[in-house]
mmCIF file of C-alpha atoms in Angstrom:
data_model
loop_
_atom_site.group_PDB
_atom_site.id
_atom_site.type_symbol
_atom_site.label_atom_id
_atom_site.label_comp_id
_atom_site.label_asym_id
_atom_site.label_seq_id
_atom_site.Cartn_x
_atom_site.Cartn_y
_atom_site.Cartn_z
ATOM 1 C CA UNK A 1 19.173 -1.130 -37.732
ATOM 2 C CA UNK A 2 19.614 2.522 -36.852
ATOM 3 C CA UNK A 3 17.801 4.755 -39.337
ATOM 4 C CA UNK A 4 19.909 6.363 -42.019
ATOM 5 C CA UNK A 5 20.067 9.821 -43.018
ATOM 6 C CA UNK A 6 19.209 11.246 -46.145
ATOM 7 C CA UNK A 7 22.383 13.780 -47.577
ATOM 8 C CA UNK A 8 21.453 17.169 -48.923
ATOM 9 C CA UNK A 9 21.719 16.021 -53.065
ATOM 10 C CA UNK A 10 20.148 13.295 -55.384
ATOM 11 C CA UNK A 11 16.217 12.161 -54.619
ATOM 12 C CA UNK A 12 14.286 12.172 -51.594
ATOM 13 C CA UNK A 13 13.587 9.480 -49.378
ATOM 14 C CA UNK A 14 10.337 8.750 -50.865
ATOM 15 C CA UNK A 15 7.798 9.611 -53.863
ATOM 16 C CA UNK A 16 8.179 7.705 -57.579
ATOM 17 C CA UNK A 17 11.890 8.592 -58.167
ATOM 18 C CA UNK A 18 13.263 7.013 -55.284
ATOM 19 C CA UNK A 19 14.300 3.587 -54.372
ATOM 20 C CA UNK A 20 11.283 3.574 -52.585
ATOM 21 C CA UNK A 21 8.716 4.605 -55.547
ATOM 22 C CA UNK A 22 11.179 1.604 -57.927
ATOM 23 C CA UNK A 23 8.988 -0.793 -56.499
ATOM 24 C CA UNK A 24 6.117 0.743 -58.332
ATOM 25 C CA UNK A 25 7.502 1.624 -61.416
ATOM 26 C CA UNK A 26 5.941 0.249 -64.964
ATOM 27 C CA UNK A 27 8.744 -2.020 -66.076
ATOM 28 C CA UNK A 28 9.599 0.419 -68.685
ATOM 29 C CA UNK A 29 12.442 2.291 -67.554
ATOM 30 C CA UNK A 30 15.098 -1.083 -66.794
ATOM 31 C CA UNK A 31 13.663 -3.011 -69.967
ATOM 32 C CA UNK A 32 15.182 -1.559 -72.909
ATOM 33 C CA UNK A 33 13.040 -3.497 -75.233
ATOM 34 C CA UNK A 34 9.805 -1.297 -73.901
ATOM 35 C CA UNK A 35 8.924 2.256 -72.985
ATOM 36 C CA UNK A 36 9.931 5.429 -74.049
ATOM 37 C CA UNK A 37 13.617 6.157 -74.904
ATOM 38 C CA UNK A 38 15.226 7.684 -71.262
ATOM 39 C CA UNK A 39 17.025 9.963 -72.820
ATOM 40 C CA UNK A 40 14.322 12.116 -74.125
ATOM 41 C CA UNK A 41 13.687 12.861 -70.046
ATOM 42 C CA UNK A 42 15.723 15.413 -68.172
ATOM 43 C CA UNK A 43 17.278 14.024 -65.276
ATOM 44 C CA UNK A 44 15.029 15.307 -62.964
ATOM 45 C CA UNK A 45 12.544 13.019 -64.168
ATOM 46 C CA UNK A 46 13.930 9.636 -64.468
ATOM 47 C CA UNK A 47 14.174 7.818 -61.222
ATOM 48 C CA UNK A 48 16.636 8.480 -58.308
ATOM 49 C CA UNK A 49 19.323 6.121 -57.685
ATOM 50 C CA UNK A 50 21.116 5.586 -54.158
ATOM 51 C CA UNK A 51 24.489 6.261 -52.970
ATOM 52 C CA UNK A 52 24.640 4.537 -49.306
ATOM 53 C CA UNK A 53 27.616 4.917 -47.509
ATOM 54 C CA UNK A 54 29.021 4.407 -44.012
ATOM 55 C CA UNK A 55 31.577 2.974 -41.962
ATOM 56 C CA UNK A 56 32.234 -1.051 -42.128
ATOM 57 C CA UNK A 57 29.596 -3.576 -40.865
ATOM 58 C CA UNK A 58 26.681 -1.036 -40.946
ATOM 59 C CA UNK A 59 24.884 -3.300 -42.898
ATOM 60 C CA UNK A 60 25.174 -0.961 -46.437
ATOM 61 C CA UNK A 61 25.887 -4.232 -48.833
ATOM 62 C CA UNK A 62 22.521 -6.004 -46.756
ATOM 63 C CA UNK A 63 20.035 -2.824 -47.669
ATOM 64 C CA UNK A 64 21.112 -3.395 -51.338
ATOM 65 C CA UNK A 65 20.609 -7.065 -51.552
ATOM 66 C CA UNK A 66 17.242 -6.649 -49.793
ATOM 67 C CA UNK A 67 16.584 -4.186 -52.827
ATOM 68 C CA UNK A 68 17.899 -6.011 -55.224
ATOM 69 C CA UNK A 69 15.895 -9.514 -54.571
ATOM 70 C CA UNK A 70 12.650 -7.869 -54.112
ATOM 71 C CA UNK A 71 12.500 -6.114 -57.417
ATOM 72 C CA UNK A 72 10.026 -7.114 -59.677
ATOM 73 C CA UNK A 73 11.091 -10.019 -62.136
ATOM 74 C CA UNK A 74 10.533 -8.572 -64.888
ATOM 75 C CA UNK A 75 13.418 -5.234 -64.155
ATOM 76 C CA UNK A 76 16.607 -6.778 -65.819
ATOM 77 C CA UNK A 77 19.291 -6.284 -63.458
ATOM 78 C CA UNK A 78 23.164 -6.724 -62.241
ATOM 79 C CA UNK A 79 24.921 -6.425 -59.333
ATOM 80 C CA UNK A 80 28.494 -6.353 -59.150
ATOM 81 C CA UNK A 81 31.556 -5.067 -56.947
ATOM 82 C CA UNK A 82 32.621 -2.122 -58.286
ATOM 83 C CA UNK A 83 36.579 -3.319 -58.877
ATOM 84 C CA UNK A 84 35.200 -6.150 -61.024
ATOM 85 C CA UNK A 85 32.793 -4.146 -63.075
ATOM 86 C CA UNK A 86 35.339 -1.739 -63.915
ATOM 87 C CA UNK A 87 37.912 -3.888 -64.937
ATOM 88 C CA UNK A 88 35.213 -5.772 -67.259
ATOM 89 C CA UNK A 89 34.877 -2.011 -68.463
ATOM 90 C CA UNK A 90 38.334 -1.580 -69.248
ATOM 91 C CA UNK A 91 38.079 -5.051 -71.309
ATOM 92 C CA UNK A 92 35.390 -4.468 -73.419
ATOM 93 C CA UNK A 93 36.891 -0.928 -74.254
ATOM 94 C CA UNK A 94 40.309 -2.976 -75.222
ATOM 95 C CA UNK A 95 37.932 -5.264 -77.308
ATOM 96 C CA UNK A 96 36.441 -2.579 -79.468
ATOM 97 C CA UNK A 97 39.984 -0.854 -80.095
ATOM 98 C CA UNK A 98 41.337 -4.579 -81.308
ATOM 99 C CA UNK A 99 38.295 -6.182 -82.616
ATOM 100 C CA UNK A 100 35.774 -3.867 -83.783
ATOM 101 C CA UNK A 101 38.558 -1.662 -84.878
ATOM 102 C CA UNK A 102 36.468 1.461 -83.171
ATOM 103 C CA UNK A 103 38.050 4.858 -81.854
ATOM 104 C CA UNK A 104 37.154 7.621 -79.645
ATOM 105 C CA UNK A 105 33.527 7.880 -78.576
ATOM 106 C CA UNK A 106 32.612 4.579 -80.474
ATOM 107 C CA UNK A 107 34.748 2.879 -77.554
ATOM 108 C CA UNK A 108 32.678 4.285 -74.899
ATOM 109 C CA UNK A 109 29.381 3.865 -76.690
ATOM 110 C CA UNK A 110 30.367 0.034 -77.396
ATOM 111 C CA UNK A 111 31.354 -0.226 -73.717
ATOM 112 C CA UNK A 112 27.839 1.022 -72.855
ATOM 113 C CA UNK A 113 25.532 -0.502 -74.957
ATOM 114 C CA UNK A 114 27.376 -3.709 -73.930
ATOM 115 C CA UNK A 115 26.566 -2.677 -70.362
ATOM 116 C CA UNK A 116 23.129 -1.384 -71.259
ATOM 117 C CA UNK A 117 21.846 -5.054 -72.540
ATOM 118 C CA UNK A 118 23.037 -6.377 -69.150
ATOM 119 C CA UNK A 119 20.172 -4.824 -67.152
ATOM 120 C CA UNK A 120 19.258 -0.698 -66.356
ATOM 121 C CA UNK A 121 19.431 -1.359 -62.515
ATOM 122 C CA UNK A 122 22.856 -1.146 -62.102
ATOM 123 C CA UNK A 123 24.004 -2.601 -58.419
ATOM 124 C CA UNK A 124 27.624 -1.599 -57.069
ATOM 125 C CA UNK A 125 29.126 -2.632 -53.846
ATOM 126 C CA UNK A 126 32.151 -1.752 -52.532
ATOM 127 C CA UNK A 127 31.999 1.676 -55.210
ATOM 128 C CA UNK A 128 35.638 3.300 -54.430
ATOM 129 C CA UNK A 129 37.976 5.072 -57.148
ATOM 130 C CA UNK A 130 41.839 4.348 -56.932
ATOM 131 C CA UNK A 131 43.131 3.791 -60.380
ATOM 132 C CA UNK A 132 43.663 7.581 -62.733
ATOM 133 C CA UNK A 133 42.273 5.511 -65.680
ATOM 134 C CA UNK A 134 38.891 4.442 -64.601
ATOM 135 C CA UNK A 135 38.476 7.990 -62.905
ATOM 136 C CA UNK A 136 39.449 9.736 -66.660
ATOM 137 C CA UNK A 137 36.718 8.045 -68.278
ATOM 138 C CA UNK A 138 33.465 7.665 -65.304
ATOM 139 C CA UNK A 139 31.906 10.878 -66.382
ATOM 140 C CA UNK A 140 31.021 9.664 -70.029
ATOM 141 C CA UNK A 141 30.482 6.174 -69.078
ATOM 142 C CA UNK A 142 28.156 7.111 -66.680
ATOM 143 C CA UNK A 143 26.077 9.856 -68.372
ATOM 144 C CA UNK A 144 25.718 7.629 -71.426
ATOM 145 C CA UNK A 145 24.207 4.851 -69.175
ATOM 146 C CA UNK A 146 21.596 7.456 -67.066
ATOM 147 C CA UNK A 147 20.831 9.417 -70.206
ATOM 148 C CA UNK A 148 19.697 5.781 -71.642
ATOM 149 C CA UNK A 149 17.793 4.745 -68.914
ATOM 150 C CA UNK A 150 20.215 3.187 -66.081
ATOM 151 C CA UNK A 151 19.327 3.355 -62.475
ATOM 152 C CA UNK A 152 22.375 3.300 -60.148
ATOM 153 C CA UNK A 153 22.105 1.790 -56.369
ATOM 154 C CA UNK A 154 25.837 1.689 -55.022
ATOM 155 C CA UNK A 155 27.763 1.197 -51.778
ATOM 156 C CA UNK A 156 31.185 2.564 -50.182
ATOM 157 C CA UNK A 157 32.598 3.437 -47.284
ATOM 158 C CA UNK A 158 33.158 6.650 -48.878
ATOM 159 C CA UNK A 159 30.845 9.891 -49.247
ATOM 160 C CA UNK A 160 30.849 11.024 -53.234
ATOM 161 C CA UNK A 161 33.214 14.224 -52.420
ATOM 162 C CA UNK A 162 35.483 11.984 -50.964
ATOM 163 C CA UNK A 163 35.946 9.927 -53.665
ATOM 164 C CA UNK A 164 39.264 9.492 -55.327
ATOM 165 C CA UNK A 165 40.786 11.989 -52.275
ATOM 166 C CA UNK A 166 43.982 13.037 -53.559
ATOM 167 C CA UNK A 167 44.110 11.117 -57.058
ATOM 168 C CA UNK A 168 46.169 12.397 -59.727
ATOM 169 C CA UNK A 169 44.280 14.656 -61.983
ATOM 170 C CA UNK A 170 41.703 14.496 -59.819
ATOM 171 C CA UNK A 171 39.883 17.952 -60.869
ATOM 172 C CA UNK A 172 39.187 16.394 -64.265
ATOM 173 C CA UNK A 173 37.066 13.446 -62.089
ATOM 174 C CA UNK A 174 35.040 16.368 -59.991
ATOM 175 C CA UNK A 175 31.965 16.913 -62.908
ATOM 176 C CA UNK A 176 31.705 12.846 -62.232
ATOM 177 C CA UNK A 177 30.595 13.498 -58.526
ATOM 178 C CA UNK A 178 28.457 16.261 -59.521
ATOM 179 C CA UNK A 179 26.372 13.594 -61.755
ATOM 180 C CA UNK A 180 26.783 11.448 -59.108
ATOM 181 C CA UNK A 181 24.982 13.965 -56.682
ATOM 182 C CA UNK A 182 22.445 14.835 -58.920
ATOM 183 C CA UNK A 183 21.461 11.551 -60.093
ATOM 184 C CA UNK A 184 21.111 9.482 -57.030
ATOM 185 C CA UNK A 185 19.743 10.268 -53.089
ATOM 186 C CA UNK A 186 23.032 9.996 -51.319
ATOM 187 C CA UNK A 187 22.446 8.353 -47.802
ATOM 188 C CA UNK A 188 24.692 8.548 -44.792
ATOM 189 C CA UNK A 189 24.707 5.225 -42.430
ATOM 190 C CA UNK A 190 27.710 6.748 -40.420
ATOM 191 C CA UNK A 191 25.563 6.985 -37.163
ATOM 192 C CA UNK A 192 24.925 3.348 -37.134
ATOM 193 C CA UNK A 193 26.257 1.963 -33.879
ATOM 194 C CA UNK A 194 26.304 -1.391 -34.929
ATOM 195 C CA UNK A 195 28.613 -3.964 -36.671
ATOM 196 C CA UNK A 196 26.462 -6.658 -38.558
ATOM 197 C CA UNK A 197 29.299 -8.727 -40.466
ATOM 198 C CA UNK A 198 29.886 -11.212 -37.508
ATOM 199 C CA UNK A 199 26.396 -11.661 -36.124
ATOM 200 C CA UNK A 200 24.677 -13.206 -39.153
ATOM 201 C CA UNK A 201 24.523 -16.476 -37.917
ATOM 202 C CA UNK A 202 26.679 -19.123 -38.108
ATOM 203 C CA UNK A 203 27.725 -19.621 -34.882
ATOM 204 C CA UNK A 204 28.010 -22.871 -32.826
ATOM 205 C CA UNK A 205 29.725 -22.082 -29.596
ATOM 206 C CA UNK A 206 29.489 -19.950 -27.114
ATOM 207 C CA UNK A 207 28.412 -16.820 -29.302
ATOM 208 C CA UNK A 208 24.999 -17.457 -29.428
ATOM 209 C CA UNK A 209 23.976 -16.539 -32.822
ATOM 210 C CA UNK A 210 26.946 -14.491 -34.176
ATOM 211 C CA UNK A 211 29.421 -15.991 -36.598
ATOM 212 C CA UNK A 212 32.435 -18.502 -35.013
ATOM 213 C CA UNK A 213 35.660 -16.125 -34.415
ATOM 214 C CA UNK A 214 37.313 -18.304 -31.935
ATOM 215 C CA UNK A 215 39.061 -21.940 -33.902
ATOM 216 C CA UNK A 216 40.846 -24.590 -31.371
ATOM 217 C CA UNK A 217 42.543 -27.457 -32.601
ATOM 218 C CA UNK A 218 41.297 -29.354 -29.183
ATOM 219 C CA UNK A 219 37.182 -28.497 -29.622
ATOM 220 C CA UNK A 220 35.510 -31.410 -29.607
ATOM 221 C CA UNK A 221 32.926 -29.468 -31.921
ATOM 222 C CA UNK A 222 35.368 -29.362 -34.821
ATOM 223 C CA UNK A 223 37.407 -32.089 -36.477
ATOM 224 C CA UNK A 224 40.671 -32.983 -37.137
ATOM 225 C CA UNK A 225 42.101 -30.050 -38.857
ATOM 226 C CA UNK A 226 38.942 -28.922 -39.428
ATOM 227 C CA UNK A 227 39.246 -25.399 -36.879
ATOM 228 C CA UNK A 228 42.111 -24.539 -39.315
ATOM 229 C CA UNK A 229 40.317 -25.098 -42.505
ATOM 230 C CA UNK A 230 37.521 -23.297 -40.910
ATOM 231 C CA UNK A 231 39.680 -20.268 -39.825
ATOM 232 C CA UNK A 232 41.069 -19.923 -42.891
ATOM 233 C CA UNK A 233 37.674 -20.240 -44.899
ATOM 234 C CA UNK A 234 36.447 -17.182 -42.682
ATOM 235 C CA UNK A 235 39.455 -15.429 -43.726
ATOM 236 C CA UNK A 236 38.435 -16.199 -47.608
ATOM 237 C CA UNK A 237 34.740 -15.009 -46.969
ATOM 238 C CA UNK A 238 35.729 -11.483 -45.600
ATOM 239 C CA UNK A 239 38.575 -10.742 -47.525
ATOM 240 C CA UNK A 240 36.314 -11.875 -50.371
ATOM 241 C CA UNK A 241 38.729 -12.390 -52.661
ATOM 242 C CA UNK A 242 40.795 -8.568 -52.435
ATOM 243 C CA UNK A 243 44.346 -8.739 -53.273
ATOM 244 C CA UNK A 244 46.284 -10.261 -50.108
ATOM 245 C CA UNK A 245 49.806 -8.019 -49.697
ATOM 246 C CA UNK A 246 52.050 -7.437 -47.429
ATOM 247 C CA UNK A 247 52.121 -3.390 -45.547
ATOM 248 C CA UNK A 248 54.325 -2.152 -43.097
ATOM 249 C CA UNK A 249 52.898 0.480 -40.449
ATOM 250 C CA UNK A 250 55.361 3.948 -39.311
ATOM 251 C CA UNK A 251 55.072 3.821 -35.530
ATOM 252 C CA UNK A 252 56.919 6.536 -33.401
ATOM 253 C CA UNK A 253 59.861 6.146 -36.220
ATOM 254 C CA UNK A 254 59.425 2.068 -36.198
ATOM 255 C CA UNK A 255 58.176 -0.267 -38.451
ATOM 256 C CA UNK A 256 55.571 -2.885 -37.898
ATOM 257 C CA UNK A 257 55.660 -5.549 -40.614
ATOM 258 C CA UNK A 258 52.207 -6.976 -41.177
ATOM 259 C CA UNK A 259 52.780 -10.029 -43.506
ATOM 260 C CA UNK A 260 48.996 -10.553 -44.977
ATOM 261 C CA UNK A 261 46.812 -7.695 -45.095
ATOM 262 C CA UNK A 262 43.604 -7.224 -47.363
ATOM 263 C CA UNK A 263 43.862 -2.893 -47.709
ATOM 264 C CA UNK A 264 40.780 -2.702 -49.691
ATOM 265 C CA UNK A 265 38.299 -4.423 -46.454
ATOM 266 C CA UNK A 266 41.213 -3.453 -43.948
ATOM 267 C CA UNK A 267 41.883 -6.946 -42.661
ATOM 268 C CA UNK A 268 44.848 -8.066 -41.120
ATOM 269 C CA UNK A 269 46.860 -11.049 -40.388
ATOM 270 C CA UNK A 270 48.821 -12.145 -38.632
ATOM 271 C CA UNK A 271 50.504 -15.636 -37.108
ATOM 272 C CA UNK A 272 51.231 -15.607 -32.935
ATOM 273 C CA UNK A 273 54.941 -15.327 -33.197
ATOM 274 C CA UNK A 274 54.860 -12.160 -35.754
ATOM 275 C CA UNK A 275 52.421 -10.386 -33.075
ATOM 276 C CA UNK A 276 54.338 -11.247 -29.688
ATOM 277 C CA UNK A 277 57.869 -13.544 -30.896
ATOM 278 C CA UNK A 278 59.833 -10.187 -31.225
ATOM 279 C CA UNK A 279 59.698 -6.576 -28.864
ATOM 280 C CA UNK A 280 56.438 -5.302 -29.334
ATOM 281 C CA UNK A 281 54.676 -2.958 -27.209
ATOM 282 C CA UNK A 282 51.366 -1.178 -26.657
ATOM 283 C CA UNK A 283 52.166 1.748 -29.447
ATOM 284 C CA UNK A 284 52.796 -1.312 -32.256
ATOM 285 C CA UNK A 285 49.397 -3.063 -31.547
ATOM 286 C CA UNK A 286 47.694 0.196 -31.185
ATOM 287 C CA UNK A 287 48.580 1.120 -34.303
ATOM 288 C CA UNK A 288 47.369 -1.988 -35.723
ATOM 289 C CA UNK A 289 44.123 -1.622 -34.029
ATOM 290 C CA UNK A 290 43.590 1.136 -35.512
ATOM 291 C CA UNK A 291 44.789 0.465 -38.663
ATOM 292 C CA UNK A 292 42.255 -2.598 -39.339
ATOM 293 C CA UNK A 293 38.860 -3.334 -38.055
ATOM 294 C CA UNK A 294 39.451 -7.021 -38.188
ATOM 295 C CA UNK A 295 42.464 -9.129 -37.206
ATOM 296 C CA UNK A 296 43.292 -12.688 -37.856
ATOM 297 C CA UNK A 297 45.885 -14.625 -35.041
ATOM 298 C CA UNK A 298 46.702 -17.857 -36.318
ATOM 299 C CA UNK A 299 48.741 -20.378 -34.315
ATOM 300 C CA UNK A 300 48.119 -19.424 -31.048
ATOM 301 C CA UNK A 301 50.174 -21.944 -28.743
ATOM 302 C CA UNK A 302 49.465 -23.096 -24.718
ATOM 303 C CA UNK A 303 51.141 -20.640 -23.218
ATOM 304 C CA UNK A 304 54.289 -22.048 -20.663
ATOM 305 C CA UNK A 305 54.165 -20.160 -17.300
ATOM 306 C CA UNK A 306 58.482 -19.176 -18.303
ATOM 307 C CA UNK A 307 57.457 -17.601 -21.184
ATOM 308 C CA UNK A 308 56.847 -14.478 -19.513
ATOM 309 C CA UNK A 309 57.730 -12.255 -22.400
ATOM 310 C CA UNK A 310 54.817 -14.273 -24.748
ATOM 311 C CA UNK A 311 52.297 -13.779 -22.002
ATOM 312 C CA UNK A 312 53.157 -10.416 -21.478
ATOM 313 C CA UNK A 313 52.660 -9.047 -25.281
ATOM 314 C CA UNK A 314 49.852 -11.178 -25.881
ATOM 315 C CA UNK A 315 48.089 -9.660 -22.632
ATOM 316 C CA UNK A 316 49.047 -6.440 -24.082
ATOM 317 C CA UNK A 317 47.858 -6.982 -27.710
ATOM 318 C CA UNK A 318 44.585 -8.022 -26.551
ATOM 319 C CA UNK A 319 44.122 -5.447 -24.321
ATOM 320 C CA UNK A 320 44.969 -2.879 -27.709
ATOM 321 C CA UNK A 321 42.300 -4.967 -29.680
ATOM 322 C CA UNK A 322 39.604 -4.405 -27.591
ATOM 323 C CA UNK A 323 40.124 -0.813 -26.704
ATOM 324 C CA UNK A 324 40.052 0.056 -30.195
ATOM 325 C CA UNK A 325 36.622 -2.559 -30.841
ATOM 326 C CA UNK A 326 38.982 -4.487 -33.314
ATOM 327 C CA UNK A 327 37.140 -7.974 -34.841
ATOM 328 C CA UNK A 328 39.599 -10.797 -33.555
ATOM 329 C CA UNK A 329 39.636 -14.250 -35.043
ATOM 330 C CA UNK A 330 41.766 -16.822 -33.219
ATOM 331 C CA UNK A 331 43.074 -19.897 -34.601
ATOM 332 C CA UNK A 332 44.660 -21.832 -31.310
ATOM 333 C CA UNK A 333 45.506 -25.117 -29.957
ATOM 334 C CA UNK A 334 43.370 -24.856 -27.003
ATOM 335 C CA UNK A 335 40.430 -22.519 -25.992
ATOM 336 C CA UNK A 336 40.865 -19.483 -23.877
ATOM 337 C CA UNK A 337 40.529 -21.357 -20.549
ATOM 338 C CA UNK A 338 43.548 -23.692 -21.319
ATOM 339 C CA UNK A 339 45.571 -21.068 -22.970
ATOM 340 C CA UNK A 340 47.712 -20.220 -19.733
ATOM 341 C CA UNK A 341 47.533 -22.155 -16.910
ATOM 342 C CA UNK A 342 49.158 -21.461 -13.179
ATOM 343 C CA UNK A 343 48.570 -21.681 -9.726
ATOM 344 C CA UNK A 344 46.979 -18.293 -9.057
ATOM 345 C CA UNK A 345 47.895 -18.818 -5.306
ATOM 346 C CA UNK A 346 51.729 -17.582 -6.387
ATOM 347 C CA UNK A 347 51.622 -14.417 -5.197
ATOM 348 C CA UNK A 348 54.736 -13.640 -7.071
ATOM 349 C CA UNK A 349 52.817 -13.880 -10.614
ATOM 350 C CA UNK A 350 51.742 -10.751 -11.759
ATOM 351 C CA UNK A 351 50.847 -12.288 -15.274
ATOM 352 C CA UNK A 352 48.701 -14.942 -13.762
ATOM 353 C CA UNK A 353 46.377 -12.109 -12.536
ATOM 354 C CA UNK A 354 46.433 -10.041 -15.565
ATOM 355 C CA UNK A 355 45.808 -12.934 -17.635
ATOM 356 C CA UNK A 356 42.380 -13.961 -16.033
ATOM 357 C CA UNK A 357 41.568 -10.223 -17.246
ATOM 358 C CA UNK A 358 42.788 -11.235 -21.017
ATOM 359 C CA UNK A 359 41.127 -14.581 -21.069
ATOM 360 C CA UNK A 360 37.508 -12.356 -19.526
ATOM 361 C CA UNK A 361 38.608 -10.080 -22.557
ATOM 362 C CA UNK A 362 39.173 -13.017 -24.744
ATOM 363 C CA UNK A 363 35.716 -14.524 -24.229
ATOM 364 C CA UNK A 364 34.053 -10.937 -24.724
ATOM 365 C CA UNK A 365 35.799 -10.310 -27.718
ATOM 366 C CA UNK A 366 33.939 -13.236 -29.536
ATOM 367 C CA UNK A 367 30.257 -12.741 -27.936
ATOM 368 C CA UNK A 368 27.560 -11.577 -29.993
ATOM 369 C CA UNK A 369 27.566 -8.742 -27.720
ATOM 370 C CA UNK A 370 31.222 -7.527 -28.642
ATOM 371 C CA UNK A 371 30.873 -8.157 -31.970
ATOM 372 C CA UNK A 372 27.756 -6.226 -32.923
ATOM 373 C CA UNK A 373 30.186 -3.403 -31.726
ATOM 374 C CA UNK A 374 31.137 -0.336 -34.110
ATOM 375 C CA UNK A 375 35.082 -0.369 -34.946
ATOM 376 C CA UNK A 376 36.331 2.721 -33.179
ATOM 377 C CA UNK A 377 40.070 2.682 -34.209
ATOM 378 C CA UNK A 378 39.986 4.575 -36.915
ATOM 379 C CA UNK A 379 38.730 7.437 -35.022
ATOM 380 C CA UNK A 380 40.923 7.251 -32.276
ATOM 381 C CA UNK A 381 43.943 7.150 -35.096
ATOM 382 C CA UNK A 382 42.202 10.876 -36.192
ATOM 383 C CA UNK A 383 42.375 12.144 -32.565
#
């Protein structure tokens, strides 16, 4: 893994208040049944937390869990996405106005003593701000649960001062980053040139060890029905359970429907005929490629040597895909190879020829080599 910077702000890399000194630390500080009351410390001297963040498939969300399994036993701890954790937040607070009958600070002090007897090391992935309410109401929840003790280790693809870019209100959420600054060592993983999501294993086929992206109905390695199932359950596992909608993307004063798209891991998909059954050209898949970082094709048919126009945008939507380092999982009826078969003696078949290139592509784009690969559309959106 490249080596990730430490930001100016929060702890140092190393020494007793840093993620690297928790490992020593008395059991005191994230068992609230022991130890000295946390709050009596200035901030300075309770530990460090860690903000990591960086671009997708830098391998953020694997640093945490490595943290968070080798702590001690005896450290009471959660881990949570973010989303989830603050809509349990927003529960709990309804629960004290209706149930315990409590009002103004008593909400937020319920909410975090609730929180509190959960565990002190407080795990986030996925840490992003969207919604006006939870940003209105971050700064007191989270300076009641440092002042009291709470550790916080987090993950985004965001750096603190971007955080909630452009919210409503948003001034009011600004002291929140400050705290956030000062309380943890904020890390930068931006430089890493690799993309780990896809190359954890799994694989079976010609990937060697990364993660099956490539589902044919015809592989003898896969039963009957079983590459769609399996498409589909890769779809589940990276979406991981984000709200599914459909988005439409502005391209050169035209609209580009995209029917399923998770916007919160910036996944896409797609079936064959909504990518190449209609006019597209090398602008519309562009923008997709550099819109999301993965890209699901499902339905992918043998390819008939009339259906020029097929060929053609498929050719062209693969060559998009890979020039922006886009993730592509294909579920088809038959592998590459098979996908489009001529006699490559016609001279008078451009697409024969420029579909050996595509099916090279194809195989590429599903090698462990290819998919270790940083997602560049995004930056070539910005240039």
């Amino acid at each position: 893994m490249d080596e990730a910077k430490n930001d100016d702000g929060g702890g140092g890399d190393d020494g007793p208040w840093s993620v690297t000194g928790l490992f020593s630390l008395t059991p005191s500080w994230a068992n609230p049944s022991t130890g000295d009351s946390a709050s009596t410390k200035p901030l300075s001297a309770r530990p460090s937390g860690v903000y990591l963040h960086g671009g997708v498939g830098c391998g953020k969300t694997y640093c945490m869990n490595l943290f968070y399994d080798a702590l001690p036993p005896e450290v009471e701890k959660q881990k949570v996405h973010f989303h989830k954790f603050m809509l349990d937040v927003h529960k709990r607070m309804h629960r004290a106005k209706m149930k315990k009958n409590l009002q103004g600070d008593e909400v937020i002090d319920y909410v975090i003593k609730n929180v509190l007897s959960e565990g002190k090391m407080l795990c986030f992935d996925e840490f992003q701000v969207t919604d006006v309410a939870d940003a209105l109401i971050l700064k007191r929840l989270f300076t009641g649960l440092i002042e009291n003790g709470t550790v916080i280790v987090a993950t985004s693809n965001r750096p603190p001062r971007d955080l909630y870019l452009g919210g409503l209100q948003r001034d009011l959420f600004l002291p929140f980053i400050d705290l956030l600054e000062e309380s943890c060592a904020v890390v930068s993983m931006w430089d890493s040139e690799m993309d780990y999501r896809l190359v954890q294993g799994g694989g079976t086929d010609d990937s060697g060890g990364a993660q099956r992206v490539y589902f044919a109905d015809d592989d003898d390695g896969i039963s009957n029905g079983g590459a769609k199932a399996a498409f589909e359950s890769l779809f589940h596992s990276l979406t991981k359970g984000s709200l599914i909608n459909s988005t439409v993307l502005e391209v050169q004063g035209r609209e580009v429907f995209v029917p399923k798209a998770s916007e919160e891991y910036d996944i896409a998909r797609f079936s064959f005929y909504d990518l190449c059954g209609q006019a597209r050209g090398a602008a519309d898949y562009l923008a997709i490629g550099e819109r999301f970082h993965t890209v699901f094709v499902e339905d992918v048919p043998k390819l008939k040597f009339h259906e020029v126009n097929l060929v053609r945008r498929w050719i062209t939507l693969i060559d998009a895909l890979y020039e922006c380092h886009v993730k592509l999982v294909v579920h088809a009826a038959t592998c590459p190879e098979r996908m489009y078969q001529v006699d490559l003696d016609n001279q008078h078949c451009d697409e024969a020829f420029a579909f050996d290139r595509t099916r090279s592509r194809m195989e590429e784009m599903r090698s462990e080599g290819y998919l270790r690969k940083k997602w560049i559309g995004s930056q070539l959106r910005s240039e």
